[in-house]
Coordinates of C-alpha atoms and ligand atoms in Angstrom, one line a residue:
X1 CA -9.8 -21.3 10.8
X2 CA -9.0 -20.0 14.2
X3 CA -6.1 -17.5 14.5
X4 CA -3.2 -18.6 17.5
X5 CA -1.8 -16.1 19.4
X6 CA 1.7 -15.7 18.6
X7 CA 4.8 -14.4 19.1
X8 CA 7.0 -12.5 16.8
X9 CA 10.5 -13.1 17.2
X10 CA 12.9 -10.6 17.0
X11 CA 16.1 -11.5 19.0
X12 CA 18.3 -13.4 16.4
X13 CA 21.6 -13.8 16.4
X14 CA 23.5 -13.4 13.0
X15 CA 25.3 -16.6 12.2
X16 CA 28.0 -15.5 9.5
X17 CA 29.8 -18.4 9.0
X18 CA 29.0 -22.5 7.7
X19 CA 28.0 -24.4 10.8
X20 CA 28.0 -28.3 10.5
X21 CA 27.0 -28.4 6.6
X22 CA 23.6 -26.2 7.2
X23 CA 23.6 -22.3 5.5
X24 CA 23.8 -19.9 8.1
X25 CA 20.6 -18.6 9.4
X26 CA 19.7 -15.0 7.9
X27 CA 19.0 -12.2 10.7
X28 CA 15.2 -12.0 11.1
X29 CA 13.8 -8.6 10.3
X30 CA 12.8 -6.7 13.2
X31 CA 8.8 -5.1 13.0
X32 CA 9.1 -1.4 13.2
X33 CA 7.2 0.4 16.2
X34 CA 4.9 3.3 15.6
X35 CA 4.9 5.8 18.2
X36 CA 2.4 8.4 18.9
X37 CA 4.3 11.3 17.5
X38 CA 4.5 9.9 14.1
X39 CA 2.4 11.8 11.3
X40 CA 1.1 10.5 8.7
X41 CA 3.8 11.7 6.5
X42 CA 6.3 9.7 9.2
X43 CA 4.1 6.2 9.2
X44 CA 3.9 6.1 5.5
X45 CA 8.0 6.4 5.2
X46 CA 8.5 4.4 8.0
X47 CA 6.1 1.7 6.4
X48 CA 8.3 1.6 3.3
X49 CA 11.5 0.6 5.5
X50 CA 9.2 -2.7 6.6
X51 CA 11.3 -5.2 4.2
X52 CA 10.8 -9.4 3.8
X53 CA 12.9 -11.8 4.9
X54 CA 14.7 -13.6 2.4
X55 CA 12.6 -16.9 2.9
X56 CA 9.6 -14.7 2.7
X57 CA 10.7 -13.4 -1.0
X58 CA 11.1 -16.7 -2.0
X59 CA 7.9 -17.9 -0.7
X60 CA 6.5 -15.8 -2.4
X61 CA 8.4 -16.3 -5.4
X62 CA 7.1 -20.2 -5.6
X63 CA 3.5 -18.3 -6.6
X64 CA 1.6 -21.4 -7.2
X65 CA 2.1 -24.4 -4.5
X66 CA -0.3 -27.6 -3.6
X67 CA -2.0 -29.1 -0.6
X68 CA -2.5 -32.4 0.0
X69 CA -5.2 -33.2 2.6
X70 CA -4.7 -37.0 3.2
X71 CA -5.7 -39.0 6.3
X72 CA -8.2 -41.5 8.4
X73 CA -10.8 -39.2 6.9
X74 CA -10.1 -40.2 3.3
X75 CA -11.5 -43.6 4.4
X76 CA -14.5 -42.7 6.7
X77 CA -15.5 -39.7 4.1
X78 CA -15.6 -37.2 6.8
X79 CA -13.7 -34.1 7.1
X80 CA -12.7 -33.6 10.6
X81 CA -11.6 -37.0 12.7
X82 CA -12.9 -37.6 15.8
X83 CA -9.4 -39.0 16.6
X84 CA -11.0 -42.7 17.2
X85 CA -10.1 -44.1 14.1
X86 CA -9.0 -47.3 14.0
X87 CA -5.6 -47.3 12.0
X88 CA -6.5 -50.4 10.3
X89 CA -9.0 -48.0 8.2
X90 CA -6.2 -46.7 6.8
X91 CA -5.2 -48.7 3.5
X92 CA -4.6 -47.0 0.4
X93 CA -4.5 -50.1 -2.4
X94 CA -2.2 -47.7 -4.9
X95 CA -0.6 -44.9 -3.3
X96 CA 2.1 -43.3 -5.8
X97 CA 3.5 -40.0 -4.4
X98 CA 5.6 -40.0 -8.1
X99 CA 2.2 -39.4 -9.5
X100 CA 1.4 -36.5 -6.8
X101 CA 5.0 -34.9 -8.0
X102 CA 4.2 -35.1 -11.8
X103 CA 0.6 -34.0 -11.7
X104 CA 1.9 -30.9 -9.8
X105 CA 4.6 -30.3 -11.6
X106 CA 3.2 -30.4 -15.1
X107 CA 0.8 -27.6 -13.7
X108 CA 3.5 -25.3 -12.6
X109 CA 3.4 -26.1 -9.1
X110 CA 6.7 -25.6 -7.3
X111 CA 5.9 -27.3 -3.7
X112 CA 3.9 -29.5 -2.2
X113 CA 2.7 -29.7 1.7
X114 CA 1.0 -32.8 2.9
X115 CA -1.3 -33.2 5.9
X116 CA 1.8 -35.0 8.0
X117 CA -1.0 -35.0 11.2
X118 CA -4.2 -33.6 10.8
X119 CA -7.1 -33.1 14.0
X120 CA -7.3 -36.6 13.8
X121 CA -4.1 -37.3 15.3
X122 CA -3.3 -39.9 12.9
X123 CA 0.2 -40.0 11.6
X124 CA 1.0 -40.5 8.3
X125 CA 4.8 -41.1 9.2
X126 CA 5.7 -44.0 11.8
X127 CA 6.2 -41.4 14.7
X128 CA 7.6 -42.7 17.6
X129 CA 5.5 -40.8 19.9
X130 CA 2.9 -42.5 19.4
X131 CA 0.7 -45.6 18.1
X132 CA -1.6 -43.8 16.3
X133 CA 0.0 -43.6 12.6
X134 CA 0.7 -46.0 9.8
X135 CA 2.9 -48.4 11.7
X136 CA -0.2 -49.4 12.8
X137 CA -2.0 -49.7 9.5
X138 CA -2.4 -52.5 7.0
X139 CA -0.7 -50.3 4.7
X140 CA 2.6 -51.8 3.1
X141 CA 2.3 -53.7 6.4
X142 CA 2.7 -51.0 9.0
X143 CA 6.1 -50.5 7.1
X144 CA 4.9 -47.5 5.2
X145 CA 6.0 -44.2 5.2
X146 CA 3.7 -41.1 3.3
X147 CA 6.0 -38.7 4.0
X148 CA 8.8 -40.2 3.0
X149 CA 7.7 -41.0 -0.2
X150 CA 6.5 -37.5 -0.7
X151 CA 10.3 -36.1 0.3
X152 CA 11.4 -38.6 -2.2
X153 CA 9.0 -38.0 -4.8
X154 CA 9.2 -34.1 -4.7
X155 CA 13.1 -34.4 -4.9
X156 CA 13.3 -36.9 -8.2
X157 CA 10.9 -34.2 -9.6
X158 CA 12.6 -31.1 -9.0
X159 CA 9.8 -29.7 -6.0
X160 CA 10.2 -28.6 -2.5
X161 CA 8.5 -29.9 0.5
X162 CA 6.1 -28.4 2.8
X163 CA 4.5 -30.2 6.0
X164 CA 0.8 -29.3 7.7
X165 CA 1.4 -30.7 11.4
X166 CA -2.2 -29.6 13.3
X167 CA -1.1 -28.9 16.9
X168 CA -5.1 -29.5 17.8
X169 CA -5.2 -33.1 18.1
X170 CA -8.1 -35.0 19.3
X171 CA -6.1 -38.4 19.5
X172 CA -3.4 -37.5 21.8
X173 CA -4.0 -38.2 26.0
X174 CA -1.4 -35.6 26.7
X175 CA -3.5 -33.1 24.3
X176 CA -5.3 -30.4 27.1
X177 CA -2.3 -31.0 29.7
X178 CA -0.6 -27.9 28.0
X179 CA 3.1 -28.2 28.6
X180 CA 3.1 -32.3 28.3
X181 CA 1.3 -32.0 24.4
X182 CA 3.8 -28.9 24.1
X183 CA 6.2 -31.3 24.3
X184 CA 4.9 -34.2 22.6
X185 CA 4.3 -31.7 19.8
X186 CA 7.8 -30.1 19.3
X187 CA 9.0 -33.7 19.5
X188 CA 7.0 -34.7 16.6
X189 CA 7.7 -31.4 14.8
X190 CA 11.3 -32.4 15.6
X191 CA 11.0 -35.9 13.8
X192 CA 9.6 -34.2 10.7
X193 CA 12.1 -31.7 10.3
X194 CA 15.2 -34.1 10.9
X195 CA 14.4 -37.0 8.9
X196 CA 12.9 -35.7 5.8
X197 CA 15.5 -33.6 4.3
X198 CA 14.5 -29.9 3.5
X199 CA 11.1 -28.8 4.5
X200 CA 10.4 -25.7 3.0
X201 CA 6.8 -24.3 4.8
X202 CA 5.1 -25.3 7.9
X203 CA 1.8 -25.0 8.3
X204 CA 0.2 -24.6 11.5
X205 CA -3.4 -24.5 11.8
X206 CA -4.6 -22.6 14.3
X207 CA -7.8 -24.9 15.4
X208 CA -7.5 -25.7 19.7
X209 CA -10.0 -27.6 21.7
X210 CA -9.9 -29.3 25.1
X211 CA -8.6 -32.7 25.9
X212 CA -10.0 -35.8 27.8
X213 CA -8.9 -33.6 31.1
X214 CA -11.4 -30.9 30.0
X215 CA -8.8 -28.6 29.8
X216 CA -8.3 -26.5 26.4
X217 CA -5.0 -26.9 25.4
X218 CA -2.7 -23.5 25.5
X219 CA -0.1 -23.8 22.8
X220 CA 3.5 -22.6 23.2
X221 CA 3.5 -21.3 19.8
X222 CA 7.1 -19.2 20.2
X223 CA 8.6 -22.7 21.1
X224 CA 6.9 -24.3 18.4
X225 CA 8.3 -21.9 16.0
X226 CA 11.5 -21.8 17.8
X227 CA 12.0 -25.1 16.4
X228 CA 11.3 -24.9 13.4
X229 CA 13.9 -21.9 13.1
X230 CA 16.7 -23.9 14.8
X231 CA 15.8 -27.1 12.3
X232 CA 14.2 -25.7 8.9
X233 CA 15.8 -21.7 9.2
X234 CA 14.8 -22.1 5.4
X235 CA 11.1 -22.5 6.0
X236 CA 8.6 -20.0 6.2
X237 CA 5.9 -20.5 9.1
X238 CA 1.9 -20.1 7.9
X239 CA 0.2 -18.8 10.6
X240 CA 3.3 -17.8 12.4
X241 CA 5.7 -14.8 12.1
X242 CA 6.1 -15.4 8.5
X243 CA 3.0 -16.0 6.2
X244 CA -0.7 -15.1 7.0
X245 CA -4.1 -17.0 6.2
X246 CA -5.3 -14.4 3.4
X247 CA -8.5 -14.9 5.5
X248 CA -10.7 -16.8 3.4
X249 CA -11.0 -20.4 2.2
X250 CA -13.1 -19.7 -1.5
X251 CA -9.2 -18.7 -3.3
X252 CA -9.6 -14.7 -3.0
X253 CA -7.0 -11.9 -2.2
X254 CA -8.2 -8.5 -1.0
X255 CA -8.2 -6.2 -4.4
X256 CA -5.9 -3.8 -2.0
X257 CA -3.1 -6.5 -0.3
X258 CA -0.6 -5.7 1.6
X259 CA 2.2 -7.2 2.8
X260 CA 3.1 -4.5 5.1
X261 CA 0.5 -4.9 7.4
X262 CA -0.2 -3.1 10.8
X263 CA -0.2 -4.9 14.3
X264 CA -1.5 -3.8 17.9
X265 CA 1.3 -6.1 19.8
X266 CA 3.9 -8.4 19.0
X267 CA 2.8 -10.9 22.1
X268 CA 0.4 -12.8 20.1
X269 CA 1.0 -11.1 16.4
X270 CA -2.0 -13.9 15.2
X271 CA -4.5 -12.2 18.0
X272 CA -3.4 -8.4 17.3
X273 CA -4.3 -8.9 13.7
X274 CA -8.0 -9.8 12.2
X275 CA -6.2 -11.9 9.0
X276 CA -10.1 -11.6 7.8
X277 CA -9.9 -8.1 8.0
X278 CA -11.0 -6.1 5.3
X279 CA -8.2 -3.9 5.5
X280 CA -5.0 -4.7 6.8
X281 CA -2.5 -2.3 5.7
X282 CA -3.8 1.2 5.1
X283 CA -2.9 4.4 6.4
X284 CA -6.1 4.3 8.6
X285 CA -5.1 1.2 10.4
X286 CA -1.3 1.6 10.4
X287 CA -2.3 5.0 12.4
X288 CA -4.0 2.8 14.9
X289 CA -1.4 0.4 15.2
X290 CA 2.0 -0.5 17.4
X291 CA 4.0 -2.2 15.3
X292 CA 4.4 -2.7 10.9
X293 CA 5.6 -6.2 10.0
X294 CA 5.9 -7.6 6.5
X295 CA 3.4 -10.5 6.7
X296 CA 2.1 -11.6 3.3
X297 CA -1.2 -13.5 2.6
X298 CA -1.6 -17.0 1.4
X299 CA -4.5 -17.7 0.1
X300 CA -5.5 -21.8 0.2
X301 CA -8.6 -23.5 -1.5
X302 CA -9.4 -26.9 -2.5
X303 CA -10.0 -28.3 -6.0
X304 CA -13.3 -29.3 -4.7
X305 CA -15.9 -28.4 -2.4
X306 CA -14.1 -30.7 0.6
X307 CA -10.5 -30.8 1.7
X308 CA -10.4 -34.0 1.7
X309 CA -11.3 -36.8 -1.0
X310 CA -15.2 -38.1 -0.7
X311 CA -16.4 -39.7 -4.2
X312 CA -19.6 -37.6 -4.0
X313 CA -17.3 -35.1 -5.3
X314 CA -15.7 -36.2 -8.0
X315 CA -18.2 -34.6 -10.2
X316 CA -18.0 -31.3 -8.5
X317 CA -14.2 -30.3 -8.6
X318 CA -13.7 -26.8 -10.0
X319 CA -13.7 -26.0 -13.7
X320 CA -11.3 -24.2 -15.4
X321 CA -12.6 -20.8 -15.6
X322 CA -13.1 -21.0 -11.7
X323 CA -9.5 -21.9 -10.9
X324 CA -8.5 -18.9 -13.5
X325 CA -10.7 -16.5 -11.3
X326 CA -8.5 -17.8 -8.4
X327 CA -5.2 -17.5 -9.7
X328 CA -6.0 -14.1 -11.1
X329 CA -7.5 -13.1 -7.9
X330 CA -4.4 -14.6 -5.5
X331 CA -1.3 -14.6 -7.8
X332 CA -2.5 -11.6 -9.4
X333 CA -3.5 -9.9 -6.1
X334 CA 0.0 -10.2 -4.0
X335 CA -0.8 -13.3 -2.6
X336 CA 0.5 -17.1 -3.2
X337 CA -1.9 -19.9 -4.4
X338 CA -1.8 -22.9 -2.1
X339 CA -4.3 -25.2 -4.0
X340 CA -5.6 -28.5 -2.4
X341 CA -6.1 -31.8 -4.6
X342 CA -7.1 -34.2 -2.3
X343 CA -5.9 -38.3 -2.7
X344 CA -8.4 -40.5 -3.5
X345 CA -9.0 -43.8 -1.3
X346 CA -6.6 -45.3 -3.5
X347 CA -4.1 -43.3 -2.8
X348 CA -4.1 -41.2 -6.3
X349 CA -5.1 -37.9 -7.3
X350 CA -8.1 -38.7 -8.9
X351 CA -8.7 -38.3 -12.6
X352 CA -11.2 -35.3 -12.6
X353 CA -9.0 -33.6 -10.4
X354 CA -5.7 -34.0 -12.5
X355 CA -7.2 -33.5 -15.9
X356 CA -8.7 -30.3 -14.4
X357 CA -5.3 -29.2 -13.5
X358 CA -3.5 -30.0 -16.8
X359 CA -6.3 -27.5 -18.2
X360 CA -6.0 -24.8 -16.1
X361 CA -2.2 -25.3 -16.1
X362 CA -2.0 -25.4 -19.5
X363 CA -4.3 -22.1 -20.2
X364 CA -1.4 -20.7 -17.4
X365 CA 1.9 -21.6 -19.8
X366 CA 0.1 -20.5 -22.6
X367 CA -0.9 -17.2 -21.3
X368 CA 2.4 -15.9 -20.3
X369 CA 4.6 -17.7 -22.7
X370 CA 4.9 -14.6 -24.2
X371 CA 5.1 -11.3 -22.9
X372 CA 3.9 -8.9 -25.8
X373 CA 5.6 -5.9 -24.4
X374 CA 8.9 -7.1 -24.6
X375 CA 10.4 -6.0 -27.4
X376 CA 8.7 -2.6 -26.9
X377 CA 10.6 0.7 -27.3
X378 CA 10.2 2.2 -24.1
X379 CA 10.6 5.6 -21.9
X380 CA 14.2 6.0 -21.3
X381 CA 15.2 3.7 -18.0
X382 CA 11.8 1.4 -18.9
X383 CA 13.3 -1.3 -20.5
X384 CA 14.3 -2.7 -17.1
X385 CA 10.6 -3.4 -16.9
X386 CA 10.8 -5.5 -19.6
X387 CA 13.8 -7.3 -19.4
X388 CA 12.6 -10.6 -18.1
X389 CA 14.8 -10.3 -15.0
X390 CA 13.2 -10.0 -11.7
X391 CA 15.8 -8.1 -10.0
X392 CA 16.3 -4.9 -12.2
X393 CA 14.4 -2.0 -11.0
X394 CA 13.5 1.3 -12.8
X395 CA 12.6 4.0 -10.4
X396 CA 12.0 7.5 -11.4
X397 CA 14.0 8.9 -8.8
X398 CA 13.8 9.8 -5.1
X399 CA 11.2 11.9 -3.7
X400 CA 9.0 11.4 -7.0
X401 CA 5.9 9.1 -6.2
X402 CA 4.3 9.2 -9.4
X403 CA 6.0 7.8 -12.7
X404 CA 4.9 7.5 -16.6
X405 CA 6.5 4.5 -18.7
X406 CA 5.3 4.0 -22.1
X407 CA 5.7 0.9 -24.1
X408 CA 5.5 1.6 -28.2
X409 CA 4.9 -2.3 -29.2
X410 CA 6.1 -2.0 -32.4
X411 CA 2.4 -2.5 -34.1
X412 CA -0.7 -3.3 -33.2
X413 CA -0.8 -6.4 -30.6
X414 CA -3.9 -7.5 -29.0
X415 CA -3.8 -8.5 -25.2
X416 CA -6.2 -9.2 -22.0
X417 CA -4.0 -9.3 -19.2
X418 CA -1.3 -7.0 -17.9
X419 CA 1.1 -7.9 -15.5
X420 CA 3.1 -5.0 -13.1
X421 CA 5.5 -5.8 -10.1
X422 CA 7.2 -4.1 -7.4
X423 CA 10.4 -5.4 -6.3
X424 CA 9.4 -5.7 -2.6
X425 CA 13.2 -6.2 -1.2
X426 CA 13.1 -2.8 -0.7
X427 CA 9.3 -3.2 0.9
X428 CA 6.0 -2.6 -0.9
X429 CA 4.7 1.3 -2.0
X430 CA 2.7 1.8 -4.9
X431 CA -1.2 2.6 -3.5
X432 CA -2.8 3.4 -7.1
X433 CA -1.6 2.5 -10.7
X434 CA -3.6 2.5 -13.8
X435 CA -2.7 1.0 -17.6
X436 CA -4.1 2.6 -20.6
X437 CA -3.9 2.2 -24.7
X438 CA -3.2 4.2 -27.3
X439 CA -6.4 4.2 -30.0
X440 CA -5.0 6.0 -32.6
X441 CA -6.1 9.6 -31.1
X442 CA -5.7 9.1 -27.5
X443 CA -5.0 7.2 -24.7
X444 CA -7.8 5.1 -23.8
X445 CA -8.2 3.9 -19.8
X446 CA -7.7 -0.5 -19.7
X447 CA -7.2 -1.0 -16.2
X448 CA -6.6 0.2 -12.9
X449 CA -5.6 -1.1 -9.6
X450 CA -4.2 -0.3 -5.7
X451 CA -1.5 -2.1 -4.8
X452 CA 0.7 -3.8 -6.5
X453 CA 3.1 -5.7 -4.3
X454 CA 5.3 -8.9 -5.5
X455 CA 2.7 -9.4 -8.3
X456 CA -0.2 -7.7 -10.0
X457 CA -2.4 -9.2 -12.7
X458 CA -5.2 -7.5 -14.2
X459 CA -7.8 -8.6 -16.9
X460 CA -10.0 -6.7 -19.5
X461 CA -11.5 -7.2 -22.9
X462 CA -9.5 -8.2 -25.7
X463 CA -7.8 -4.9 -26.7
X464 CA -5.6 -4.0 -30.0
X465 CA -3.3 -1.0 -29.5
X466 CA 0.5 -0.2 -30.4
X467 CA 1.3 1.9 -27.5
X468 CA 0.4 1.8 -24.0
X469 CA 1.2 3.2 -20.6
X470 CA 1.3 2.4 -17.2
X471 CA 0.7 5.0 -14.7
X472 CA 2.1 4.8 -11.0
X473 CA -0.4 7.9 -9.3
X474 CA 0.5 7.4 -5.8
X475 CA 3.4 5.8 -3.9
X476 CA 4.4 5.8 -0.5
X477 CA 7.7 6.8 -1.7
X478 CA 9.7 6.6 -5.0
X479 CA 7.8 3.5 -7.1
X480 CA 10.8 0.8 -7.5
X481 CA 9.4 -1.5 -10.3
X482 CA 10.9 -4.6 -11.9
X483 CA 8.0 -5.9 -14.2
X484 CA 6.0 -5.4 -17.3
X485 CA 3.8 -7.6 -19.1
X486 CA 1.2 -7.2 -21.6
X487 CA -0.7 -11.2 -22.2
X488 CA -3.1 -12.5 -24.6
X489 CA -4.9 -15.2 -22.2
X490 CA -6.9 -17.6 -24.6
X491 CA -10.5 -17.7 -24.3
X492 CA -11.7 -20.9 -21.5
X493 CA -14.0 -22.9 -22.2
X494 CA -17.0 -22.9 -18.9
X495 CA -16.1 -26.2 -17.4
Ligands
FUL501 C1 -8.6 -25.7 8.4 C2 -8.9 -27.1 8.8 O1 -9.8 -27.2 9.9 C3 -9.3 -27.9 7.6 O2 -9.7 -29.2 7.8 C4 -8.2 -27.7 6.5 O3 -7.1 -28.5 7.0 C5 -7.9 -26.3 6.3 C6 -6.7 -26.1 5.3 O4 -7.6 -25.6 7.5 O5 -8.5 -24.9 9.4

């Protein structure tokens, strides 16, 4: 996926009071400059003062959210549109959105973003800037309206809405004639974010090409995300100022992910930043940096090899034990799961693909149903970790960086998961942590990780003990922790 260049923006006015029915927006966060003079000491403190946004925390929160890649190319089995399509192509004989809702849902998923545009061009909304959509399909008559149903769908069940609007699109005439397709985007984006009711994430891809001029098209991407803050100030940005591409498309996080991640400009934050870096937040490269901005990874895979549906693939969507390694390896690495389960030319989520997801759901819900430590006796200011509740914090007290809390389970338990989370409203610091249990003589090493951020999961061998430990060994400043879990994950079956 190519990166845009774009611009972080930091002049926001605080709006304390109701306007017109819509919640005030919520100052944005400004990035905080490195300068030359800074030690190493200095960075590291200052890092710790990088904080999300509130829409970022609960982003973040969401933890496991769905794509839906649905266009022309569902019916011409390709992947990328040549935007040539005729619309008629388009003609799904059972779409049920309802159904998209309720497989989601029953799998934990807490949004869902469709494909609105995708290269193609084609619209699956009746846009009224231009022909190319499903007004013009055979489709319910030309009277159809995808994301409508989806808004509606996702509301009766209880999920929020996210759209994907590609700005490259190889449909449009105006597309290469910059500030005309600028424009003709925005005003799309516009439609989308006023009729629909709340849109929770937008997701820009940051693909360009040239258009029938020859030109390549230069996207205004502050103005595109200007508008998203003046119409959707709820709605986190992937790809913009908000949420990064974790820099893969296979489902992993980087074992060490940071959300505090080091940036050479803000003119172009996408460009300044290599999102398939192998490091992004380190000492190292914050030392070599301008600017720390809280931009957290989200990591997006499909459910099968293609983002879109093509029948040769119904036999190859991923089995459980894969989509575990990906949960454990995004969820459980600071990152967010965007999983893609693409409509079928019906108009369905196929079979394979929802009974695959009821599975790995399932395995999910059953796995931390229970967490094992929590009615634990615990070192004195631990039980916070423990509590259930997100937002209560045990620290071991300024200026200390390294911490002990020791869970006595009350008899012998038998887990393979542990769970540890920083509360990162007041930023991300924990570098190295380790978990050990108790074997009767001593304390016995179980696992061990870098950062923790909003969530950390870690698996091992099925392992009986009574007591056990978690170990914070280096911090960039006083560990704040809110979350402690021990799991018994039951065993998977290989498909
Ligand atoms: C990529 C696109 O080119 C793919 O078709 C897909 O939409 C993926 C999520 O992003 O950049």
């Amino acid at each position: 996926m190519a990166i845009p260049a774009l611009k972080l923006t930091t002049v926001i006015v605080a709006i304390l009071v109701w306007t017109g029915g819509c919640p005030a927006a919520v100052p944005e966060v400004d990035p905080i400059a490195i300068t030359p003079s800074d030690t190493p000491e200095q960075i590291l403190t200052k890092s710790v003062q990088v904080r999300p946004h509130p829409r970022q925390i609960a982003w973040q929160k969401r933890e496991l959210i769905a794509f839906i890649h649905f266009t022309v190319n569902t019916f011409t089995d390709k992947e990328w549109g040549e935007g040539t399509e005729d619309p008629k192509i388009f003609n799904p004989t059972e779409l049920d959105a309802r159904q998209w809702a309720r497989v989601c849902k029953e799998a934990g998923i807490k949004l869902i973003i469709l494909t609105a545009k995708h290269h193609d061009g084609f619209c699956l909304w009746p846009s009224a800037y231009t022909e190319h959509s499903v007004k013009n399909s055979p489709w319910k008559g030309g009277k159809g309206d995808v994301v409508a149903e989806l808004a509606t769908a996702c509301k009766e069940a209880g999920l929020e809405l996210g759209l994907y609007l590609s700005p490259w699109d190889r449909h449009e005439k105006s597309y290469g004639d910059s500030p005309r397709y600028n424009e003709h985007f925005c005003n799309q984006l516009r439609e989308l974010l006023t009729n629909y009711g709340p849109v929770s994430e937008v997701w820009f891809d940051g693909a360009c090409g040239e258009g029938p001029n020859g030109k390549k098209q230069v996207y205004d991407w502050p103005k595109f995300n200007a508008v998203v803050r003046e119409l959707a100030p709820n709605a986190v940005i992937f790809n913009g100022p908000d949420v990064r591409w974790v820099g893969n498309e296979s489902g992993f996080a980087r074992e060490t992910e940071w959300s505090v991640v080091g940036v050479k400009t803000l003119d172009g934050l996408g460009y300044s930043l290599d999102a398939q870096g192998k490091d992004l937040g380190s000492l190292d490269i914050l030392k070599q940096s301008k600017y720390m901005v809280w931009y957290p990874a989200e990591t997006d895979v499909s459910i099968r090899p293609g983002w879109f549906y093509h029948a040769s693939e119904d036999s190859k969507v991923k089995s459980v034990k894969h989509l575990l390694d990906i949960y454990y390896s995004s969820v459980g690495r600071n990152s967010l799961l965007l999983l893609n389960l693409p409509p079928d030319r019906r108009g369905l989520i196929h079979e394979n693909d929802a009974a695959r997801l009821a599975e790995f759901g399932k395995i999910i819900r059953e796995t931390f149903k229970t967490n094992l430590a929590s009615a634990s006796k615990t070192t004195t200011g631990a039980d916070k970790l423990i509590d259930g509740k997100w937002d209560t914090v045990w620290s071991p007290g300024q200026g200390k960086t390294t911490m002990v809390a020791e869970f006595d389970l009350g008899g012998p338990k038998t887990f393979n998961c542990v769970m540890v989370q920083e509360f990162i409203p007041e930023g991300q610091r924990v570098e190295e942590f380790s978990v050990e249990a108790w074997d009767g003589n001593v304390y016995k090493p179980i696992a061990k990780g870098t950062t923790i951020g909003y969530k950390r999961l870690l698996r091992f061998d099925n392992t009986t003990s009574g007591k056990v430990r978690l170990n914070i060994l280096k911090s960039r400043a006083e560990p704040k922790i809110n979350e402690f879990g021990l799991f018994l994950q039951p065993a998977v079956e290989q498909r």
